[in-house]
Coordinates of C-alpha atoms and ligand atoms in Angstrom, one line a residue:
X25 CA 49.5 170.0 142.2
X26 CA 50.5 171.4 145.6
X27 CA 47.8 171.2 148.2
X28 CA 44.8 173.4 147.7
X29 CA 43.5 175.4 150.7
X30 CA 42.0 178.6 149.3
X31 CA 39.5 178.6 146.5
X32 CA 38.1 181.6 144.6
X33 CA 34.8 181.3 142.8
X34 CA 33.6 183.8 140.3
X35 CA 29.8 184.1 140.4
X36 CA 27.3 183.6 143.3
X37 CA 24.6 182.4 141.0
X38 CA 22.9 179.0 141.4
X39 CA 25.9 176.9 140.6
X40 CA 28.7 179.0 142.2
X41 CA 26.8 179.1 145.5
X42 CA 26.1 175.4 145.6
X43 CA 29.7 174.5 144.7
X44 CA 31.0 176.8 147.5
X45 CA 28.8 174.8 150.0
X46 CA 30.3 171.5 148.9
X47 CA 33.8 172.9 149.1
X48 CA 33.4 174.6 152.4
X49 CA 32.1 171.4 153.9
X50 CA 35.3 169.7 152.8
X51 CA 37.3 172.2 154.7
X52 CA 38.4 174.6 152.0
X53 CA 38.4 178.4 152.6
X54 CA 36.1 179.7 149.8
X55 CA 35.6 183.3 148.7
X56 CA 33.1 184.2 146.0
X57 CA 33.3 187.4 143.9
X58 CA 29.8 188.3 142.6
X59 CA 29.4 191.1 140.1
X60 CA 25.9 192.0 141.0
X61 CA 24.4 193.5 144.2
X62 CA 23.3 191.1 147.0
X63 CA 19.7 190.1 145.8
X64 CA 18.8 189.6 149.5
X65 CA 19.3 193.3 150.2
X66 CA 18.2 194.5 146.8
X67 CA 14.9 192.5 147.2
X68 CA 14.9 191.4 143.6
X69 CA 16.9 189.2 141.3
X70 CA 18.0 190.6 138.0
X71 CA 18.0 188.9 134.6
X72 CA 16.7 185.5 133.3
X73 CA 13.6 183.5 134.2
X74 CA 11.6 184.2 137.4
X75 CA 11.0 180.5 138.1
X76 CA 12.6 177.2 137.1
X77 CA 11.9 173.5 136.9
X78 CA 13.9 171.6 139.4
X79 CA 14.1 167.8 138.8
X80 CA 16.0 164.8 140.2
X81 CA 19.5 165.7 139.0
X82 CA 19.2 169.0 140.9
X83 CA 17.5 167.5 144.0
X84 CA 20.3 165.0 144.7
X85 CA 23.0 167.6 145.3
X86 CA 20.7 169.8 147.3
X87 CA 20.0 166.7 149.5
X88 CA 23.7 166.0 149.8
X89 CA 24.4 169.5 151.2
X90 CA 21.4 169.2 153.6
X91 CA 19.0 171.6 151.9
X92 CA 16.2 169.2 151.0
X93 CA 13.8 170.1 153.8
X94 CA 14.2 173.9 153.1
X95 CA 13.8 173.6 149.4
X96 CA 10.9 171.1 149.7
X97 CA 8.8 173.9 151.2
X98 CA 9.5 176.2 148.2
X99 CA 8.4 174.0 145.3
X100 CA 5.2 173.4 143.4
X101 CA 5.2 169.9 141.9
X102 CA 4.2 169.8 138.2
X103 CA 3.1 166.3 137.4
X104 CA 2.8 166.6 133.7
X105 CA 2.2 168.9 130.7
X106 CA -1.2 170.5 130.3
X107 CA -1.7 171.3 126.7
X108 CA -4.1 174.1 125.7
X109 CA -5.4 174.0 122.1
X110 CA -6.8 177.0 120.1
X111 CA -10.3 176.4 121.4
X112 CA -9.1 176.2 125.0
X113 CA -9.5 172.4 125.2
X114 CA -7.1 170.7 127.5
X115 CA -5.0 167.5 127.2
X116 CA -2.9 166.2 130.1
X117 CA 0.3 164.2 129.6
X118 CA 2.0 162.9 132.8
X119 CA 5.8 163.4 133.0
X120 CA 6.5 160.0 134.5
X121 CA 4.9 157.4 136.8
X122 CA 2.5 158.0 139.7
X123 CA 4.2 160.3 142.2
X124 CA 6.8 161.6 139.8
X125 CA 6.9 165.4 139.1
X126 CA 9.2 168.2 138.1
X127 CA 9.1 171.2 140.5
X128 CA 8.5 174.8 139.9
X129 CA 10.8 177.0 142.1
X130 CA 11.6 180.7 142.3
X131 CA 15.1 181.4 140.9
X132 CA 15.7 184.3 143.4
X133 CA 14.4 182.3 146.3
X134 CA 16.6 179.3 145.6
X135 CA 19.6 181.5 145.0
X136 CA 19.0 183.2 148.4
X137 CA 18.8 179.8 150.2
X138 CA 22.0 178.7 148.6
X139 CA 23.9 181.9 149.5
X140 CA 22.6 181.8 153.1
X141 CA 23.7 178.2 153.4
X142 CA 27.1 179.0 151.9
X143 CA 27.7 181.8 154.4
X144 CA 26.7 179.5 157.2
X145 CA 29.4 177.2 156.1
X146 CA 31.9 180.0 156.3
X147 CA 32.0 181.1 152.6
X148 CA 32.7 184.8 152.1
X149 CA 30.6 186.3 149.3
X150 CA 31.9 189.7 148.1
X151 CA 29.2 191.5 146.1
X152 CA 29.6 194.1 143.4
X153 CA 33.0 192.7 142.7
X154 CA 33.2 192.0 139.0
X155 CA 35.9 189.7 137.7
X156 CA 37.8 191.4 134.9
X157 CA 41.0 189.6 134.4
X158 CA 43.0 186.5 135.3
X159 CA 46.6 185.3 135.5
X160 CA 46.3 181.6 134.7
X161 CA 50.0 180.9 135.5
X162 CA 49.8 182.3 139.0
X163 CA 46.1 181.8 139.8
X164 CA 45.4 185.5 140.3
X165 CA 41.9 186.8 139.7
X166 CA 41.5 190.6 139.1
X167 CA 38.2 192.2 140.0
X168 CA 36.7 195.6 140.1
X169 CA 34.7 197.1 142.9
X170 CA 33.3 200.7 142.7
X171 CA 35.8 201.6 140.0
X172 CA 38.9 200.3 141.7
X173 CA 40.8 197.2 140.6
X174 CA 42.0 194.6 143.1
X175 CA 43.7 191.2 142.8
X176 CA 43.1 187.9 144.7
X177 CA 45.6 185.1 144.6
X178 CA 44.4 181.6 145.5
X179 CA 45.2 177.9 145.0
X180 CA 42.3 177.3 142.7
X181 CA 39.9 179.5 140.7
X182 CA 36.4 178.3 139.7
X183 CA 34.6 180.2 137.0
X184 CA 30.8 179.9 137.7
X185 CA 30.0 183.2 136.1
X186 CA 27.3 182.1 133.8
X187 CA 26.7 181.9 130.0
X188 CA 28.6 185.1 129.3
X189 CA 31.5 184.1 131.5
X190 CA 34.4 186.5 131.7
X191 CA 36.7 183.7 132.9
X192 CA 35.8 181.6 129.8
X193 CA 36.3 184.6 127.5
X194 CA 39.8 184.9 128.9
X195 CA 40.4 181.2 128.4
X196 CA 39.4 181.6 124.8
X197 CA 42.6 183.6 124.3
X198 CA 44.7 180.7 125.5
X199 CA 46.1 178.1 123.1
X200 CA 44.0 175.1 121.9
X201 CA 40.8 176.3 123.5
X202 CA 37.6 175.3 121.5
X203 CA 34.5 177.4 121.6
X204 CA 31.2 177.7 119.8
X205 CA 28.0 179.7 120.3
X206 CA 24.7 179.5 118.4
X207 CA 21.7 181.8 118.9
X208 CA 18.4 180.2 117.9
X209 CA 15.9 182.1 115.8
X210 CA 13.5 182.4 118.7
X211 CA 13.7 184.7 121.7
X212 CA 11.5 184.8 124.8
X213 CA 9.4 187.3 126.8
X214 CA 8.0 186.7 130.3
X215 CA 4.3 187.6 130.9
X216 CA 2.0 186.9 133.9
X217 CA -1.2 185.3 135.0
X218 CA -2.1 186.8 138.4
X219 CA -3.8 184.8 141.2
X220 CA -7.6 184.6 141.2
X221 CA -9.7 187.0 143.2
X222 CA -9.6 184.7 146.2
X223 CA -5.9 184.2 145.9
X224 CA -6.1 180.7 144.3
X225 CA -4.7 179.4 140.9
X226 CA -6.6 180.3 137.8
X227 CA -5.5 177.2 136.0
X228 CA -4.4 173.7 137.2
X229 CA -1.7 174.3 139.8
X230 CA 0.3 171.1 139.5
X231 CA 1.1 171.2 135.8
X232 CA 3.4 172.9 133.4
X233 CA 1.0 174.5 130.9
X234 CA 1.8 174.6 127.2
X235 CA 0.1 176.4 124.4
X236 CA 1.8 174.6 121.5
X237 CA 1.4 176.4 118.2
X238 CA 3.8 174.8 115.7
X239 CA 6.7 177.2 115.3
X240 CA 6.2 178.9 118.6
X241 CA 4.6 178.3 122.1
X242 CA 3.5 179.9 125.3
X243 CA 4.2 178.1 128.6
X244 CA 3.3 178.8 132.2
X245 CA 4.8 177.6 135.5
X246 CA 3.1 178.1 138.8
X247 CA 4.3 180.3 141.7
X248 CA 3.6 180.0 145.4
X249 CA 1.5 183.2 145.5
X250 CA -1.1 181.7 143.1
X251 CA 0.3 183.4 140.0
X252 CA 1.8 181.8 136.9
X253 CA 4.9 183.1 135.1
X254 CA 4.2 182.7 131.4
X255 CA 7.0 182.6 128.8
X256 CA 6.3 183.3 125.1
X257 CA 9.0 181.5 122.9
X258 CA 8.6 183.3 119.6
X259 CA 10.6 184.0 116.5
X260 CA 12.4 187.4 116.4
X261 CA 11.5 187.9 112.8
X262 CA 8.9 186.7 110.3
X263 CA 5.1 186.3 110.5
X264 CA 4.1 186.1 113.3
X265 CA 7.1 187.3 115.4
X266 CA 8.2 189.8 118.0
X267 CA 8.9 192.1 115.0
X268 CA 5.5 191.7 113.6
X269 CA 3.6 192.6 116.8
X270 CA 4.2 196.4 116.7
X271 CA 1.3 198.0 118.5
X272 CA -1.3 197.3 121.2
X273 CA -4.0 196.2 118.7
X274 CA -1.7 193.7 117.0
X275 CA -0.6 192.3 120.4
X276 CA -4.1 192.0 121.7
X277 CA -5.6 190.5 118.5
X278 CA -2.8 188.0 118.3
X279 CA -3.2 186.8 121.8
X280 CA -7.0 186.8 121.7
X281 CA -6.9 184.6 118.5
X282 CA -3.9 182.4 119.3
X283 CA -4.1 181.8 123.1
X284 CA -7.8 182.7 123.9
X285 CA -8.0 181.1 127.3
X286 CA -4.7 182.5 128.5
X287 CA -5.5 185.9 127.1
X288 CA -8.6 186.1 129.3
X289 CA -6.4 185.6 132.4
X290 CA -3.7 188.2 131.5
X291 CA -5.0 191.6 132.6
X292 CA -1.4 193.1 132.4
X293 CA -0.6 191.6 129.0
X294 CA 0.1 194.9 127.2
X295 CA 2.1 196.4 130.1
X296 CA 4.2 193.2 130.5
X297 CA 4.7 192.9 126.7
X298 CA 6.1 196.4 126.5
X299 CA 8.0 196.5 129.8
X300 CA 9.6 193.1 129.9
X301 CA 12.7 192.5 127.7
X302 CA 12.8 190.3 124.7
X303 CA 15.7 188.0 125.5
X304 CA 17.7 185.7 123.3
X305 CA 18.5 182.0 123.6
X306 CA 21.9 180.6 123.1
X307 CA 23.8 177.3 123.0
X308 CA 27.4 177.6 124.1
X309 CA 30.0 174.8 124.0
X310 CA 33.6 175.0 125.1
X311 CA 36.6 172.7 125.9
X312 CA 38.8 172.3 127.8
X313 CA 37.2 173.5 131.0
X314 CA 40.5 173.5 132.8
X315 CA 43.5 175.8 132.4
X316 CA 46.2 175.2 134.9
X317 CA 44.4 175.8 138.2
X318 CA 41.3 177.4 136.8
X319 CA 38.1 175.4 136.1
X320 CA 34.8 176.3 134.5
X321 CA 31.5 174.9 135.7
X322 CA 27.7 175.4 135.0
X323 CA 26.6 177.7 132.2
X324 CA 30.1 179.2 132.0
X325 CA 31.3 175.9 130.4
X326 CA 28.0 174.7 128.8
X327 CA 25.0 177.0 128.3
X328 CA 22.0 175.3 126.8
X329 CA 18.5 176.4 125.6
X330 CA 15.9 176.0 128.4
X331 CA 13.5 173.6 126.8
X332 CA 14.3 170.5 128.8
X333 CA 14.4 172.4 132.0
X334 CA 17.9 171.0 132.6
X335 CA 20.4 174.0 132.6
X336 CA 20.5 174.5 136.4
X337 CA 20.0 170.8 137.0
X338 CA 23.0 169.9 134.9
X339 CA 25.0 172.7 136.6
X340 CA 24.1 171.2 140.0
X341 CA 25.1 167.8 138.7
X342 CA 28.5 169.3 137.8
X343 CA 28.9 170.2 141.5
X344 CA 27.9 166.7 142.7
X345 CA 30.2 164.9 140.2
X346 CA 33.2 167.2 141.2
X347 CA 32.5 166.4 144.8
X348 CA 32.4 162.7 144.1
X349 CA 35.7 162.8 142.3
X350 CA 37.2 164.7 145.3
X351 CA 36.1 161.8 147.4
X352 CA 37.4 159.2 145.0
X353 CA 40.8 160.9 144.6
X354 CA 41.2 162.2 148.2
X355 CA 41.2 165.8 147.1
X356 CA 44.1 165.3 144.7
X357 CA 43.1 168.1 142.3
X358 CA 45.8 167.1 139.8
X359 CA 43.8 164.0 139.2
X360 CA 40.3 165.4 139.8
X361 CA 40.4 168.3 137.3
X362 CA 41.3 166.3 134.1
X363 CA 38.9 163.5 135.2
X364 CA 36.1 165.9 135.7
X365 CA 36.2 167.5 132.3
X366 CA 36.7 164.2 130.5
X367 CA 33.7 162.7 132.3
X368 CA 31.3 165.7 132.1
X369 CA 31.9 166.9 128.5
X370 CA 30.0 164.1 126.7
X371 CA 27.1 164.6 129.2
X372 CA 27.0 168.3 128.7
X373 CA 27.0 167.8 124.9
X374 CA 24.2 165.3 125.2
X375 CA 21.8 167.5 127.2
X376 CA 22.6 170.4 125.0
X377 CA 21.4 168.5 121.9
X378 CA 18.4 167.0 123.8
X379 CA 17.3 170.5 124.9
X380 CA 17.2 171.7 121.3
X381 CA 15.1 168.7 120.3
X382 CA 12.7 169.2 123.2
X383 CA 11.7 172.6 121.8
X384 CA 10.3 170.9 118.7
X385 CA 8.5 168.4 120.9
X386 CA 7.0 171.0 123.1
X387 CA 5.9 173.6 120.6
X388 CA 4.7 171.2 117.9
X389 CA 4.6 167.4 118.6
X390 CA 2.6 167.6 121.8
X391 CA -0.4 168.6 119.7
X392 CA 0.1 165.6 117.4
X393 CA -2.0 162.4 117.8
X394 CA 0.8 160.1 116.7
X395 CA 3.2 161.6 119.2
X396 CA 0.8 161.3 122.1
X397 CA 0.1 157.6 121.1
X398 CA 3.9 156.9 120.9
X399 CA 4.2 158.4 124.5
X400 CA 1.3 156.3 125.7
X401 CA 2.8 153.1 124.3
X402 CA 6.2 153.8 125.8
X403 CA 4.5 154.6 129.2
X404 CA 2.8 151.2 129.0
X405 CA 6.1 149.4 128.2
X406 CA 7.7 151.3 131.2
X407 CA 4.9 150.2 133.4
X408 CA 5.4 146.5 132.5
X409 CA 9.2 146.4 132.1
X410 CA 10.4 149.2 134.5
X411 CA 14.0 147.8 134.6
X412 CA 14.3 147.3 130.8
X413 CA 12.6 150.3 129.1
X414 CA 12.7 153.7 130.7
X415 CA 11.4 156.4 128.3
X416 CA 14.0 159.1 127.4
X417 CA 12.2 161.9 129.2
X418 CA 12.2 159.8 132.4
X419 CA 15.9 158.9 132.1
X420 CA 16.8 162.6 131.7
X421 CA 14.4 163.9 134.3
X422 CA 14.0 161.2 137.0
X423 CA 17.0 158.9 136.7
X424 CA 19.9 160.8 138.2
X425 CA 22.0 157.5 138.1
X426 CA 21.9 157.4 134.3
X427 CA 24.3 159.8 132.6
X428 CA 22.9 162.2 130.0
X429 CA 25.1 160.7 127.3
X430 CA 23.8 157.2 128.1
X431 CA 20.2 158.4 128.2
X432 CA 20.7 159.9 124.8
X433 CA 22.1 156.8 123.3
X434 CA 19.4 154.5 124.7
X435 CA 16.8 157.1 123.5
X436 CA 18.1 156.9 120.0
X437 CA 17.6 153.1 120.0
X438 CA 14.1 153.4 121.5
X439 CA 13.2 155.9 118.8
X440 CA 14.3 153.5 116.0
X441 CA 12.1 150.8 117.5
X442 CA 9.1 153.1 118.0
X443 CA 9.4 154.6 114.5
X444 CA 8.7 151.1 113.1
X445 CA 5.8 150.5 115.6
X446 CA 4.2 153.8 114.6
X447 CA 4.6 153.0 110.9
X448 CA 2.3 150.0 111.3
X449 CA -1.1 150.4 109.6
X450 CA -4.0 151.0 111.9
X451 CA -1.6 151.4 114.9
X452 CA -4.2 153.8 116.5
X453 CA -6.7 150.9 116.5
X454 CA -4.4 148.1 117.3
X455 CA -1.8 149.5 119.7
X456 CA -3.2 147.6 122.7
X457 CA -2.4 144.3 121.0
X458 CA 1.3 145.1 120.5
X459 CA 3.8 142.5 121.8
X460 CA 5.6 144.7 124.2
X461 CA 8.0 142.0 125.3
X462 CA 9.3 141.8 121.7
X463 CA 10.0 145.5 121.7
X464 CA 11.9 145.3 125.0
X465 CA 13.9 142.4 123.6
X466 CA 14.8 144.5 120.5
X467 CA 16.1 147.2 122.8
X468 CA 18.3 144.8 124.8
X469 CA 19.8 143.1 121.7
Ligands
FAD511 C1 14.4 181.5 130.2 C2 15.2 180.5 130.9 C3 14.6 179.5 131.6 C4 15.3 178.5 132.3 N1 14.6 177.5 132.9 C5 15.3 176.5 133.5 C6 14.6 175.5 134.2 O1 13.4 175.4 134.3 N2 15.4 174.5 134.8 C7 16.7 174.5 134.8 O2 17.4 173.5 135.3 N3 17.4 175.5 134.1 C8 16.7 176.5 133.5 N4 17.4 177.5 132.9 C9 18.9 177.5 132.9 C10 19.4 178.1 134.2 O3 19.0 179.4 134.3 C11 21.0 178.1 134.1 O4 21.5 176.9 133.7 C12 21.5 178.4 135.5 O5 21.1 179.7 135.9 C13 23.1 178.3 135.5 O6 23.6 178.7 136.7 P1 25.0 179.4 136.8 O7 25.3 179.6 138.2 O8 26.0 178.6 136.0 O9 24.9 180.7 136.0 P2 24.0 182.0 136.4 O10 22.8 181.6 137.1 O11 23.9 182.9 135.2 O12 24.9 182.7 137.5 C14 26.1 183.4 137.2 C15 26.4 184.4 138.3 O13 27.7 185.0 137.9 C16 27.6 186.4 138.1 N5 28.6 187.0 137.2 C17 28.6 187.1 135.8 N6 29.7 187.7 135.4 C18 30.4 187.9 136.4 C19 31.7 188.5 136.6 N7 32.5 188.9 135.6 N8 32.2 188.6 137.9 C20 31.5 188.2 139.0 N9 30.3 187.6 138.9 C21 29.8 187.5 137.6 C22 26.2 186.7 137.7 O14 25.8 188.0 138.2 C23 25.4 185.5 138.3 O15 25.1 185.8 139.7 C24 16.7 178.5 132.3 C25 17.4 179.5 131.5 C26 16.7 180.5 130.9 C27 17.4 181.6 130.1
NDP512 N1 21.2 179.4 127.4 C1 20.6 180.5 127.2 O1 19.9 180.6 126.2 C2 20.8 181.7 128.1 C3 20.2 182.8 127.7 N2 20.5 184.0 128.5 C4 20.0 185.2 128.0 O2 21.1 186.1 127.9 C5 20.9 187.3 128.5 C6 21.8 187.5 129.7 O3 21.2 186.9 130.9 P1 21.7 187.2 132.4 O4 23.2 186.8 132.4 O5 20.9 186.6 133.3 O6 21.5 188.7 132.6 P2 22.0 190.0 131.9 O7 21.3 190.3 130.7 O8 21.9 191.0 133.0 O9 23.6 189.8 131.6 C7 24.6 189.8 132.6 C8 25.9 190.2 132.0 O10 26.3 189.3 131.0 C9 27.0 189.9 129.9 N3 26.2 189.7 128.7 C10 24.9 189.7 128.5 N4 24.5 189.5 127.3 C11 25.7 189.3 126.6 C12 26.0 189.0 125.3 N5 25.1 188.7 124.3 N6 27.3 188.8 124.9 C13 28.3 189.0 125.9 N7 28.0 189.3 127.1 C14 26.8 189.4 127.5 C15 27.0 191.4 130.2 O11 28.2 191.7 130.9 P3 29.0 193.1 130.5 O12 28.1 194.2 131.1 O13 30.3 193.0 131.3 O14 29.2 193.1 129.1 C16 25.9 191.5 131.3 O15 26.0 192.6 132.2 C17 19.5 187.4 128.8 O16 18.8 187.8 127.7 C18 19.1 185.9 129.0 O17 17.8 185.6 128.8 C19 21.3 183.9 129.6 C20 21.9 182.7 129.9 C21 21.6 181.5 129.3
KYN513 N1 11.4 174.7 132.6 C1 11.3 175.0 131.3 C2 11.5 176.3 130.8 C3 11.4 176.7 129.5 C4 10.9 175.7 128.6 C5 10.6 174.4 129.1 C6 10.8 174.1 130.4 C7 10.5 172.7 130.9 O1 10.8 172.3 132.0 C8 9.8 171.8 129.9 C9 9.5 170.4 130.5 N2 10.7 169.7 130.9 C10 8.7 169.6 129.4 O2 9.4 169.0 128.6 O3 7.5 169.7 129.4

């Protein structure tokens, strides 16, 4: 592949902006075409969730591009899950070991930091420029601004235009491109718990709150202003469902009965419920991610359901892996592009499946005694044998040196061992007498 100097990126979202920083630092001339208005001028980000959970796989690339100290000031560490039962009783389950946490951060705030840093590195971001077409043979991107169509030729095009990527849609019409999409039966709606009268947090600040209710759940992540953004993950149809809550009385009664402690903290429930959209949740898989000199990254190539809090984190990891390969192959893109997709595809597939499973864990299992004991036993093994048994959640969330695909495989082995442990009679009484070394040896064998 002839030398690459000019790179065009579609989408100045979280992943496109971060990728542009890496590339500008390597000396490439990068231009991003973003379909939406500049959120820094508009004062408000559109679409998706208001806040996100940032964990180690996302931190590492932010550190590499020099944004650690800026982002550190923006996060609220969440050290574990705080489960709320129907009576309002609380149970806390730590995410990892002492000092480990996932971090709540504003999506818009993080996107602004990334765009500012990109521009500082010399990246040009052209807003309200929507990509509408592509010539894969000649690396020409067609875009529209204010009703007029323009073209941009470059040496390489990167599609970072999100789950409903236009670049991917155009790739779908090329030969031997595989694609699948699946909407789950649940949608989501964002609601809010405002700060207390003195500007503090109404519920524990350093936790991700979950109201698990079997087939559905409410969650809440803290914001810097003392508020919480709550998300109701709920079936579209059936009883209860978004469809079954038709009027104010039904909404109020349902919340009062199902989430009584949260209900008391949600003065704008009815307004939020009516005004905020009911959004859908989708898993998208595609392959290959490379067509000639065009590459897909982030949600454009692999959109996952949000239940592991790993969509952005995995997209940031895409950027880091691509940058590492550019180091390894001295910017020879003819080697880097095929290597990148071969290496990343199994990892993207793994986190996609794990994310679907984590919904069942969050909405149902976290309220189950057996499940909580299983987690407690695994935490004890981890404490005693930190090099030999790292629980699946910790591998995914805190061990950025373990690939998602590897974590998933090890997690399956751990599950088989733990299934047998949990099947023992009187395990709730006798768990402290378990021979943990024997369990670790089984995993190693
Ligand atoms: C409810 C919810 C909660 C989530 N929570 C988490 C979480 O806690 N942790 C986590 O890691 N992940 C989370 N995610 C996933 C995360 O939001 C995505 O993985 C992440 O935003 C992907 O970044 P991206 O840059 O690839 O895509 P996006 O963030 O979607 O950015 C794409 C950009 O491309 C632009 N664009 C689109 N089409 C065009 C076009 N034709 N031309 C030009 N520009 C275009 C868009 O305007 C946008 O700016 C969550 C997702 C959802 C839906
Ligand atoms: N993994 C997941 O589960 C994800 C879920 N979502 C959800 O999908 C929706 C889009 O989110 P977001 O991109 O932030 O914001 P928007 O809802 O503003 O969508 C942005 C653009 O994406 C295109 N688009 C949106 N929905 C669809 C669709 N179903 N099929 C094809 N194209 C579509 C539209 O482009 P155009 O106008 O050109 O048609 C739209 O203007 C939201 O409901 C969001 O919650 C989003 C991303 C990931
Ligand atoms: N950010 C999210 C958005 C939506 C749903 C879940 C999350 C999570 O982060 C869940 C967390 N990883 C957990 O397992 O408790």
